[in-house]
PDB file of C-alpha atoms in Angstrom:
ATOM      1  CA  UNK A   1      34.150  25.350  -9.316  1.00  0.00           C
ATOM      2  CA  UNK A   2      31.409  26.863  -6.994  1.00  0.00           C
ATOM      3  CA  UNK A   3      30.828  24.602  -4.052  1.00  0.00           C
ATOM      4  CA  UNK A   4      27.377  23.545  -3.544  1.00  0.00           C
ATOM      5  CA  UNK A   5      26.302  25.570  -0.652  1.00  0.00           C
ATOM      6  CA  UNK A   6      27.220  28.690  -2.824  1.00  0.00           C
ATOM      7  CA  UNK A   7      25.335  27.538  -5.734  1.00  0.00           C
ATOM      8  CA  UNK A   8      21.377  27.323  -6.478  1.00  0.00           C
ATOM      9  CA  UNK A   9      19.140  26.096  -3.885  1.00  0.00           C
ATOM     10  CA  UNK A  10      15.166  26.009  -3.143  1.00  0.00           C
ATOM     11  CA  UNK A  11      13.581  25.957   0.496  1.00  0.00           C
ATOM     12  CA  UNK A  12      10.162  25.181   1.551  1.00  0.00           C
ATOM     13  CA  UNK A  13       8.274  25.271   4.240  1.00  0.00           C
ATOM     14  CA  UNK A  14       4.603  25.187   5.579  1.00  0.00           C
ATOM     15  CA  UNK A  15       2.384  26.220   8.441  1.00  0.00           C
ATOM     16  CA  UNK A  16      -0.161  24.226   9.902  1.00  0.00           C
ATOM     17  CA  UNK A  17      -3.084  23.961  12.099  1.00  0.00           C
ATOM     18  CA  UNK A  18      -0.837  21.369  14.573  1.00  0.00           C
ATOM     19  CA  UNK A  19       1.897  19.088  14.538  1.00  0.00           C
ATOM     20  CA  UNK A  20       0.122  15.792  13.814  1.00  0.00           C
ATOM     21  CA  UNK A  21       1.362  14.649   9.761  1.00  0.00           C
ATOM     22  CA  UNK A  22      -1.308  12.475   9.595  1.00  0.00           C
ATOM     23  CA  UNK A  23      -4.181  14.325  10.933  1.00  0.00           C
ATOM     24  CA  UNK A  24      -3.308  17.913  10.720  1.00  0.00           C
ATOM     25  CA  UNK A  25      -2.916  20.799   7.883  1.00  0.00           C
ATOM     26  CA  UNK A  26      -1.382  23.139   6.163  1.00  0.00           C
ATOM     27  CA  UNK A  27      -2.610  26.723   5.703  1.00  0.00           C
ATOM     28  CA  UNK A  28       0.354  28.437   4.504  1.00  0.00           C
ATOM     29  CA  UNK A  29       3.286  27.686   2.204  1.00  0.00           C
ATOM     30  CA  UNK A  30       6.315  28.870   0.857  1.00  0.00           C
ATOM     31  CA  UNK A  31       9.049  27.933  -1.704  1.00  0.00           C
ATOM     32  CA  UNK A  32      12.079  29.916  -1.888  1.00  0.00           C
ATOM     33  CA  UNK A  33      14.569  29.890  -4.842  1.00  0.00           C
ATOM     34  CA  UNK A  34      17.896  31.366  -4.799  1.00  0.00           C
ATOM     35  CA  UNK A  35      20.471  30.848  -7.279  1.00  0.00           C
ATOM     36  CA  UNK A  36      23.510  31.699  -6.111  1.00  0.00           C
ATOM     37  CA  UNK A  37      24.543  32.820  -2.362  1.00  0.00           C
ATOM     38  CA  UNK A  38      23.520  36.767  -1.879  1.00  0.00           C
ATOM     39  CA  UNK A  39      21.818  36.469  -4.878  1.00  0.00           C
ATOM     40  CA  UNK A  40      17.829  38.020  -5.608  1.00  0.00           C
ATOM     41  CA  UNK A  41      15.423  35.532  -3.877  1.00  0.00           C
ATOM     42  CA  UNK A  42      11.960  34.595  -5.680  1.00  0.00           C
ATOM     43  CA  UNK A  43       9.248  33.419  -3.417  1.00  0.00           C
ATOM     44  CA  UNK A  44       5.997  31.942  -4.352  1.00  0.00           C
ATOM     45  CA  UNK A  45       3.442  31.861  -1.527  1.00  0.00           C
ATOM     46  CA  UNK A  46       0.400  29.721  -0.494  1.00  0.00           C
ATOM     47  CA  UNK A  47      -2.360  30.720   1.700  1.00  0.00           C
ATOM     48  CA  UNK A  48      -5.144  27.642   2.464  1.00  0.00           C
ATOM     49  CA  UNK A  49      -8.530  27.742   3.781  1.00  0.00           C
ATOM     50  CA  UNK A  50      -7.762  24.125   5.296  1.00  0.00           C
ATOM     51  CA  UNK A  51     -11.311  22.997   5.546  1.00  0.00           C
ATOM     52  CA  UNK A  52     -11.237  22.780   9.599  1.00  0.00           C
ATOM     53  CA  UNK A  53     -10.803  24.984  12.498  1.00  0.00           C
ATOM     54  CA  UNK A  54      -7.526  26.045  13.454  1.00  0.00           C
ATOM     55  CA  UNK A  55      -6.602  25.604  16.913  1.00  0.00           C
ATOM     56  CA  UNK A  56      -5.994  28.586  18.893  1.00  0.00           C
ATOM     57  CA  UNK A  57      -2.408  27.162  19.749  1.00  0.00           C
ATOM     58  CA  UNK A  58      -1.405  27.314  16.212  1.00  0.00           C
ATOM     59  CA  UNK A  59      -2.902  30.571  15.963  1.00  0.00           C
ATOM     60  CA  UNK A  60      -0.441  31.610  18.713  1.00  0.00           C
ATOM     61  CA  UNK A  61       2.187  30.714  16.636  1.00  0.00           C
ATOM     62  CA  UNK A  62       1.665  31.662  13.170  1.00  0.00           C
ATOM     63  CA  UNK A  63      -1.515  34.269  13.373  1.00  0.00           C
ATOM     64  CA  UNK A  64      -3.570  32.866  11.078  1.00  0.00           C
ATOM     65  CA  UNK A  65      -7.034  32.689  12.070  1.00  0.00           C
ATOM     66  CA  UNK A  66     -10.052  30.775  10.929  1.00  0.00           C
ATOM     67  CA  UNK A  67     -11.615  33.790   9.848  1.00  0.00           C
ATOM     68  CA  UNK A  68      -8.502  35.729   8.158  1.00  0.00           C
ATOM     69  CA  UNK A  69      -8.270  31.992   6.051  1.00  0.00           C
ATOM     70  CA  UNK A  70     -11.686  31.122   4.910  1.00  0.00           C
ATOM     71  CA  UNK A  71     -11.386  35.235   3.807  1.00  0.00           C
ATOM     72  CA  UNK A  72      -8.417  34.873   1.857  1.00  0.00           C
ATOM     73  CA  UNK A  73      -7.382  30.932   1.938  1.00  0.00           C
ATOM     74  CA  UNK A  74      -7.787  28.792  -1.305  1.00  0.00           C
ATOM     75  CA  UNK A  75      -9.296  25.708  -1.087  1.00  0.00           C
ATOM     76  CA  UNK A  76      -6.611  22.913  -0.614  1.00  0.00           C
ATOM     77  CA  UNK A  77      -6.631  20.663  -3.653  1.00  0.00           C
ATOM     78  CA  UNK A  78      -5.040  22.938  -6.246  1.00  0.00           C
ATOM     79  CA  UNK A  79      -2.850  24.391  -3.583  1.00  0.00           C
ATOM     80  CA  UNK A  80      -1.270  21.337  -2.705  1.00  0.00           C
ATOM     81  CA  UNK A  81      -1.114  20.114  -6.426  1.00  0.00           C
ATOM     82  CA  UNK A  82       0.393  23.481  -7.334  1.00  0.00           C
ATOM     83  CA  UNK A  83       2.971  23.175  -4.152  1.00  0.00           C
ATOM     84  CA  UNK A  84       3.926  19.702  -5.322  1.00  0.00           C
ATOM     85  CA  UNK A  85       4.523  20.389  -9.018  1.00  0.00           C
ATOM     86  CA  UNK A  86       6.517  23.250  -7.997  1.00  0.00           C
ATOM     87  CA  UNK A  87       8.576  20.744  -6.040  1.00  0.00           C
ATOM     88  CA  UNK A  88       8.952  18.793  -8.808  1.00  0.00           C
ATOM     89  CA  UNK A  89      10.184  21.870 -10.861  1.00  0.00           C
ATOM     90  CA  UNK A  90      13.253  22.204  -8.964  1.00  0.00           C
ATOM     91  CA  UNK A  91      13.794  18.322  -8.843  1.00  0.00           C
ATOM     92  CA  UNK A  92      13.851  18.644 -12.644  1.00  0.00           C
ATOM     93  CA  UNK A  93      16.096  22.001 -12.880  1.00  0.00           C
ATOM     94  CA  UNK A  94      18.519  20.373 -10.719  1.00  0.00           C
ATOM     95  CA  UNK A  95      18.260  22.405  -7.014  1.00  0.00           C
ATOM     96  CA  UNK A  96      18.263  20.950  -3.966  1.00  0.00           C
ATOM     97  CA  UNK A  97      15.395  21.368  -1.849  1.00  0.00           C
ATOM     98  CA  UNK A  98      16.476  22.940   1.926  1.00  0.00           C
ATOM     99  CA  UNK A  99      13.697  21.649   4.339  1.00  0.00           C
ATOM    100  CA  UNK A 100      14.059  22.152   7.707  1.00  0.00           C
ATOM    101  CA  UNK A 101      12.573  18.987   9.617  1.00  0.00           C
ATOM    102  CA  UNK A 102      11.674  17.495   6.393  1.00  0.00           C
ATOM    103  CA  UNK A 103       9.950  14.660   7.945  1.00  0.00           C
ATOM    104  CA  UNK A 104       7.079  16.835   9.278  1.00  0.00           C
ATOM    105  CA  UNK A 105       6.669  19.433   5.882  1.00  0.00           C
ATOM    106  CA  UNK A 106       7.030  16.683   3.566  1.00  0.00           C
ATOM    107  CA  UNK A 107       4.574  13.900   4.789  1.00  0.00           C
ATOM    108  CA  UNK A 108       2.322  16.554   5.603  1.00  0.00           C
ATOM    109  CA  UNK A 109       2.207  17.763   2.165  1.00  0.00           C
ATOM    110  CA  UNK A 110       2.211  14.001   0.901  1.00  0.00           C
ATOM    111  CA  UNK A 111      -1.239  13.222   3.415  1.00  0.00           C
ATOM    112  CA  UNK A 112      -2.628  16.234   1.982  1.00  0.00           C
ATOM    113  CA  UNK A 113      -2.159  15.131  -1.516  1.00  0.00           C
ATOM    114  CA  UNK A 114      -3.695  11.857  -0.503  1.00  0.00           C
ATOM    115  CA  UNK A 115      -6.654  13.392   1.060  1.00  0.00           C
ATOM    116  CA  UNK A 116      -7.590  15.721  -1.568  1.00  0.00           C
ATOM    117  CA  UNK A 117      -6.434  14.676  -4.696  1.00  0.00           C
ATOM    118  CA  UNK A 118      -5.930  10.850  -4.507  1.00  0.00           C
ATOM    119  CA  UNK A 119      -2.112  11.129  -5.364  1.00  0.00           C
ATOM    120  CA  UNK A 120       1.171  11.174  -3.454  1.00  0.00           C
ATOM    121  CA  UNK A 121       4.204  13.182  -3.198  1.00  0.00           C
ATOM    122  CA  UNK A 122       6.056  10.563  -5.163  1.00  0.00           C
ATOM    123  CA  UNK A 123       3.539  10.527  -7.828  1.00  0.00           C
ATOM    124  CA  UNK A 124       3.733  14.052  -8.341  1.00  0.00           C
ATOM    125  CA  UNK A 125       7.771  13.669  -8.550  1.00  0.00           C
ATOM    126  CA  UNK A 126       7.326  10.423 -11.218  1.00  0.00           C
ATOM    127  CA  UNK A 127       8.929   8.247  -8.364  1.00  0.00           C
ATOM    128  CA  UNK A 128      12.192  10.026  -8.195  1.00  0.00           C
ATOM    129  CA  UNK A 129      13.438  11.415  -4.558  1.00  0.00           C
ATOM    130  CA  UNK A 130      13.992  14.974  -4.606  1.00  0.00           C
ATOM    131  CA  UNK A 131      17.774  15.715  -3.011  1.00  0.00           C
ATOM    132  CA  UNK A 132      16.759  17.027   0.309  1.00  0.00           C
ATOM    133  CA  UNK A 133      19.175  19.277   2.571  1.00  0.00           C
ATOM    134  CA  UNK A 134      18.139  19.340   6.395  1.00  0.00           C
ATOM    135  CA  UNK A 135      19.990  21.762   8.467  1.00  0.00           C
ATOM    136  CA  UNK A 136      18.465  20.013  10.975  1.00  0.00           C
ATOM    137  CA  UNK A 137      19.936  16.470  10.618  1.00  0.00           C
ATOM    138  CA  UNK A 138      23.307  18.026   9.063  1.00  0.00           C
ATOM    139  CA  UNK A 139      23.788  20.173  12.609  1.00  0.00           C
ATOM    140  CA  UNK A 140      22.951  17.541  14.851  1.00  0.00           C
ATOM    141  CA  UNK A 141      25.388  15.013  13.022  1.00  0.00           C
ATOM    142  CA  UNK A 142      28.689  17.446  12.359  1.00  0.00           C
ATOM    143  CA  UNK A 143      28.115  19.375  15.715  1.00  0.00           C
ATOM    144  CA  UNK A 144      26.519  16.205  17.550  1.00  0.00           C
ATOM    145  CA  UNK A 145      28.058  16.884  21.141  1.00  0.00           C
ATOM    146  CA  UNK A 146      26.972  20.714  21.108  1.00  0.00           C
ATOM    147  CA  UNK A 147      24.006  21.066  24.106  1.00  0.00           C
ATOM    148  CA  UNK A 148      20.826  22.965  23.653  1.00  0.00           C
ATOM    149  CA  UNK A 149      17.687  22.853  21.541  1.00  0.00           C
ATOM    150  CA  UNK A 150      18.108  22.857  17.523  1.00  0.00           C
ATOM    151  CA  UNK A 151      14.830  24.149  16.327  1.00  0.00           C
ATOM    152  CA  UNK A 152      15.231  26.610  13.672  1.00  0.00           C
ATOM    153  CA  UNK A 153      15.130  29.827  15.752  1.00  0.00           C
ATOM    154  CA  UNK A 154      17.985  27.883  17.714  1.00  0.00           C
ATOM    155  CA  UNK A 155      19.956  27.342  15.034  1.00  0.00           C
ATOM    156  CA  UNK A 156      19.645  30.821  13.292  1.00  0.00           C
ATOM    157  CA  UNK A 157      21.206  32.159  16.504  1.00  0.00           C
ATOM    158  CA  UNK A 158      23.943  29.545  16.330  1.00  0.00           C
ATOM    159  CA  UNK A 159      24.921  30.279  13.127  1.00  0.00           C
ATOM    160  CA  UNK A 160      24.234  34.118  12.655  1.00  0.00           C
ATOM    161  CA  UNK A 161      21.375  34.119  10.368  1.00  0.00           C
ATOM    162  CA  UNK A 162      18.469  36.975  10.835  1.00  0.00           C
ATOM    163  CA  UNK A 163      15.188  35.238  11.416  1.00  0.00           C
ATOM    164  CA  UNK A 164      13.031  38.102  11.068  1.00  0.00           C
ATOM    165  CA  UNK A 165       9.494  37.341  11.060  1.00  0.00           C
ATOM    166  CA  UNK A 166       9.365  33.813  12.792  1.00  0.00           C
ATOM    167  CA  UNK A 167       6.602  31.290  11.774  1.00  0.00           C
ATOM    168  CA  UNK A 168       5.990  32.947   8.519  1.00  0.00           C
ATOM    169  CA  UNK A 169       6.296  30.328   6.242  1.00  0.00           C
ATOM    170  CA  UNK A 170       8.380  32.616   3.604  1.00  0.00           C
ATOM    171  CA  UNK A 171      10.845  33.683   6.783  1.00  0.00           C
ATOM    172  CA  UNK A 172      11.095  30.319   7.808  1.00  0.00           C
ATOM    173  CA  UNK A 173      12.188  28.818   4.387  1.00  0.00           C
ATOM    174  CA  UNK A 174      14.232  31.299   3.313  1.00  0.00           C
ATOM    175  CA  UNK A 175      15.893  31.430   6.959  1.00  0.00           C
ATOM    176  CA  UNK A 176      16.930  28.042   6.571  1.00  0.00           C
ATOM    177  CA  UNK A 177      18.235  27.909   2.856  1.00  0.00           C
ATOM    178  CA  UNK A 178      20.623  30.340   4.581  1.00  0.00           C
ATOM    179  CA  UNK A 179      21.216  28.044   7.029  1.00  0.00           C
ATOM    180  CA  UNK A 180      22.114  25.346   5.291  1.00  0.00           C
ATOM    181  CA  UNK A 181      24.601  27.544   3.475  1.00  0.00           C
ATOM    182  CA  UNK A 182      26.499  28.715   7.132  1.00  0.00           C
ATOM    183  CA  UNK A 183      26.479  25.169   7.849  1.00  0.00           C
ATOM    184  CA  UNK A 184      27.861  24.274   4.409  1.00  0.00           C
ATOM    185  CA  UNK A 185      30.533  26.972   5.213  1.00  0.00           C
ATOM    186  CA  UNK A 186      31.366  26.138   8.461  1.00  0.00           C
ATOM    187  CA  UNK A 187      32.282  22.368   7.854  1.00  0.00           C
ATOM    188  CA  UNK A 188      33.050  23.164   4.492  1.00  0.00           C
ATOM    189  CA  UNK A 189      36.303  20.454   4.929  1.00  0.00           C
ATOM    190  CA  UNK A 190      33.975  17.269   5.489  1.00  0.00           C
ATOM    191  CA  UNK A 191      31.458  18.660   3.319  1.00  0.00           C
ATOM    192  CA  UNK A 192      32.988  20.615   0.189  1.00  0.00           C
ATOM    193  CA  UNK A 193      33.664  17.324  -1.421  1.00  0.00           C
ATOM    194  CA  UNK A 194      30.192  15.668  -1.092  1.00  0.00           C
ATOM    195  CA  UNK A 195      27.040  16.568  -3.947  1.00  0.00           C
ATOM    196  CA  UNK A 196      24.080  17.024  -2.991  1.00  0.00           C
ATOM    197  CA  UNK A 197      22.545  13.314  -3.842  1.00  0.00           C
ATOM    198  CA  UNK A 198      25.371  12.103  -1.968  1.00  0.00           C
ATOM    199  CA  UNK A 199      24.020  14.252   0.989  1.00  0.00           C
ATOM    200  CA  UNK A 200      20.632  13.289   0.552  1.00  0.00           C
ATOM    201  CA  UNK A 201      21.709   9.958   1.348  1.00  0.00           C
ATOM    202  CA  UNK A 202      24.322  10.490   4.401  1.00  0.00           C
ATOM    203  CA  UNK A 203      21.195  12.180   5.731  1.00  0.00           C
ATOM    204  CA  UNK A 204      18.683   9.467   5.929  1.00  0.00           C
ATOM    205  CA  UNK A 205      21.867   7.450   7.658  1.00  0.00           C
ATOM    206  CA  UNK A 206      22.361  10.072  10.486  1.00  0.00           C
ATOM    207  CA  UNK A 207      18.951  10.939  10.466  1.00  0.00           C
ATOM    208  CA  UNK A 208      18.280   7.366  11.518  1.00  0.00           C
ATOM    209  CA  UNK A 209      20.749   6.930  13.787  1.00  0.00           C
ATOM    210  CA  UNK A 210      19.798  10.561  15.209  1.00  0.00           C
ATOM    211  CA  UNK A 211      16.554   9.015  15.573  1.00  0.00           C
ATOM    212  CA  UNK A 212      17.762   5.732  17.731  1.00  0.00           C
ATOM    213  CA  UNK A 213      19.796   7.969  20.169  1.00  0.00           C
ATOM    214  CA  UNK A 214      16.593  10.060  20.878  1.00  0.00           C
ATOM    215  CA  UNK A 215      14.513   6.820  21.300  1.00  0.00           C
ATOM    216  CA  UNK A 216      16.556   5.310  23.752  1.00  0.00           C
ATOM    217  CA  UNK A 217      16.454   8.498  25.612  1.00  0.00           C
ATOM    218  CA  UNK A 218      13.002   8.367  26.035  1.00  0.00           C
ATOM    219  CA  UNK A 219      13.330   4.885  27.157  1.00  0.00           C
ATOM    220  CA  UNK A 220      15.589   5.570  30.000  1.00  0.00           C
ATOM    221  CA  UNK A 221      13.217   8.664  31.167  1.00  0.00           C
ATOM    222  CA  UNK A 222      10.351   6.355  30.746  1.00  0.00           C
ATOM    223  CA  UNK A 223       8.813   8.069  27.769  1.00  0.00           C
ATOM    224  CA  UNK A 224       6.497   6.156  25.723  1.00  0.00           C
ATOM    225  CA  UNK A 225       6.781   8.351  22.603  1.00  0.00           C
ATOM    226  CA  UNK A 226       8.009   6.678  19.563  1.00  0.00           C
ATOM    227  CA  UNK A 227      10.680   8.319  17.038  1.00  0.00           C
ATOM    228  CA  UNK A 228      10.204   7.171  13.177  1.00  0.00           C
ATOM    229  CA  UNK A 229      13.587   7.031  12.084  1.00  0.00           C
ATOM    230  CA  UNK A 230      12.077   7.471   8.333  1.00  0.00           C
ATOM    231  CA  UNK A 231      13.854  10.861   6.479  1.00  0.00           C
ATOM    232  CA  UNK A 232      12.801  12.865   4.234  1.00  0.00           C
ATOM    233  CA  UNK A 233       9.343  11.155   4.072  1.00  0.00           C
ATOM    234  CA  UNK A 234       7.431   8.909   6.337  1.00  0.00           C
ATOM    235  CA  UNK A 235       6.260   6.159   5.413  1.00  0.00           C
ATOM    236  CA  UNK A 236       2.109   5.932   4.266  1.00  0.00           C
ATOM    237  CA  UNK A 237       0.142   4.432   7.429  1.00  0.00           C
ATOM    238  CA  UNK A 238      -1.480   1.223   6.909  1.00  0.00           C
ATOM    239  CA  UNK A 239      -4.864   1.345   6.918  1.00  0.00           C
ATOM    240  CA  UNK A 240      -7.087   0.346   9.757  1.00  0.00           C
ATOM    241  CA  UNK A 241      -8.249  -3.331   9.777  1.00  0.00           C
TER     242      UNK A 241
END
């Protein structure tokens, strides 16, 4: 029987003009589909003309520039329709969905939904959950005492996995499907025996948790920042009074 983390999986991941979900957007995309480990990738890209400037910072990291997007960027409401039926294709077929951070790619693309086509991530996905893998959350909980940072560049050097074009929205994605299979791998004894739905749901447990450790860090160096302990999606804002 071919363990999970061998078998079919689909990434995704975005790049955006900051790292605000509620305010901020995305002008590139990528979803990444692999059925079986070593097997031929297929990648379907997005490039978006968001609608605003992009801040040089973000330019920094991704080098995509105002001008190079409203050249060749679509406008954003049947990208993010197409992204999010594409989603929903691999919730249907059966894949889970490798998203690195998936609380920042996820309610990003569910804000931009709302904003330009008066819809939601969930509506898109009839109200079922997609099974989400995080390398993120799933390194932090079965290597929890390790030290150092755990961004995805981090990680990739952990674990052995060639990052090559960093901030590319295709390199990222399909960087960390192969990270989630090396993690799969390595803890293959407390994971082997999980699915993926059960996964999905350990996740928003430790992701939680995760999230109370980090907030009463900040309390003790007198940080005011606030963690949302919400995985794989945040939870819609309420609206202003």
């Amino acid at each position: 029987m071919t363990r999970w983390y061998e078998g079919p999986l689909a990434a995704f991941d975005t790049e955006t003009t900051g790292v605000d979900v509620e305010q901020d957007r995305i002008v590139s995309a990528a979803l990444i589909v692999q059925e079986c480990a070593g097997g031929r990738v297929r990648s379907t890209r997005w490039l978006v003309n968001p609608g605003i400037p992009v801040p040089p910072g973000a330019t920094e990291v991704h080098g995509l520039t105002d001008e190079h997007l409203q050249r060749n960027g679509r406008w954003p409401a049947p990208v993010v329709e197409e992204i999010a039926r594409s989603l929903g294709e691999q919730l249907v077929a059966g894949r889970p969905v490798v998203v690195m951070n998936a609380p920042f790619d996820l309610t990003l693309l569910d804000r931009e939904l709302r904003r330009h086509r008066a819809s939601s991530l969930a509506r898109y996905l009839d109200n079922r959950p997609l099974t989400v893998l995080d390398p993120r959350v799933l390194d932090k909980h079965l290597d929890r005492y390790r030290k150092g940072r755990r961004t995805l560049t981090d990680l990739c050097a952990h674990y052995g996995i060639e990052l090559e074009g960093a901030h590319d929205a295709a390199a990222d994605a399909l960087a960390s499907l192969e990270l989630v299979r090396a993690v799969g791998r390595r803890f293959a004894g407390r994971l082997e025996r999980l699915t993926p739905a059960e996964l999905h749901t350990l996740q928003a447990v430790w992701h939680a948790a995760q999230a109370r450790g980090l907030q009463a860090w900040f309390a003790r160096q007198g940080t005011p920042e606030a963690v949302d302990p919400h995985w794989p999606l945040r939870p819609e804002m309420p609206a202003a009074a």
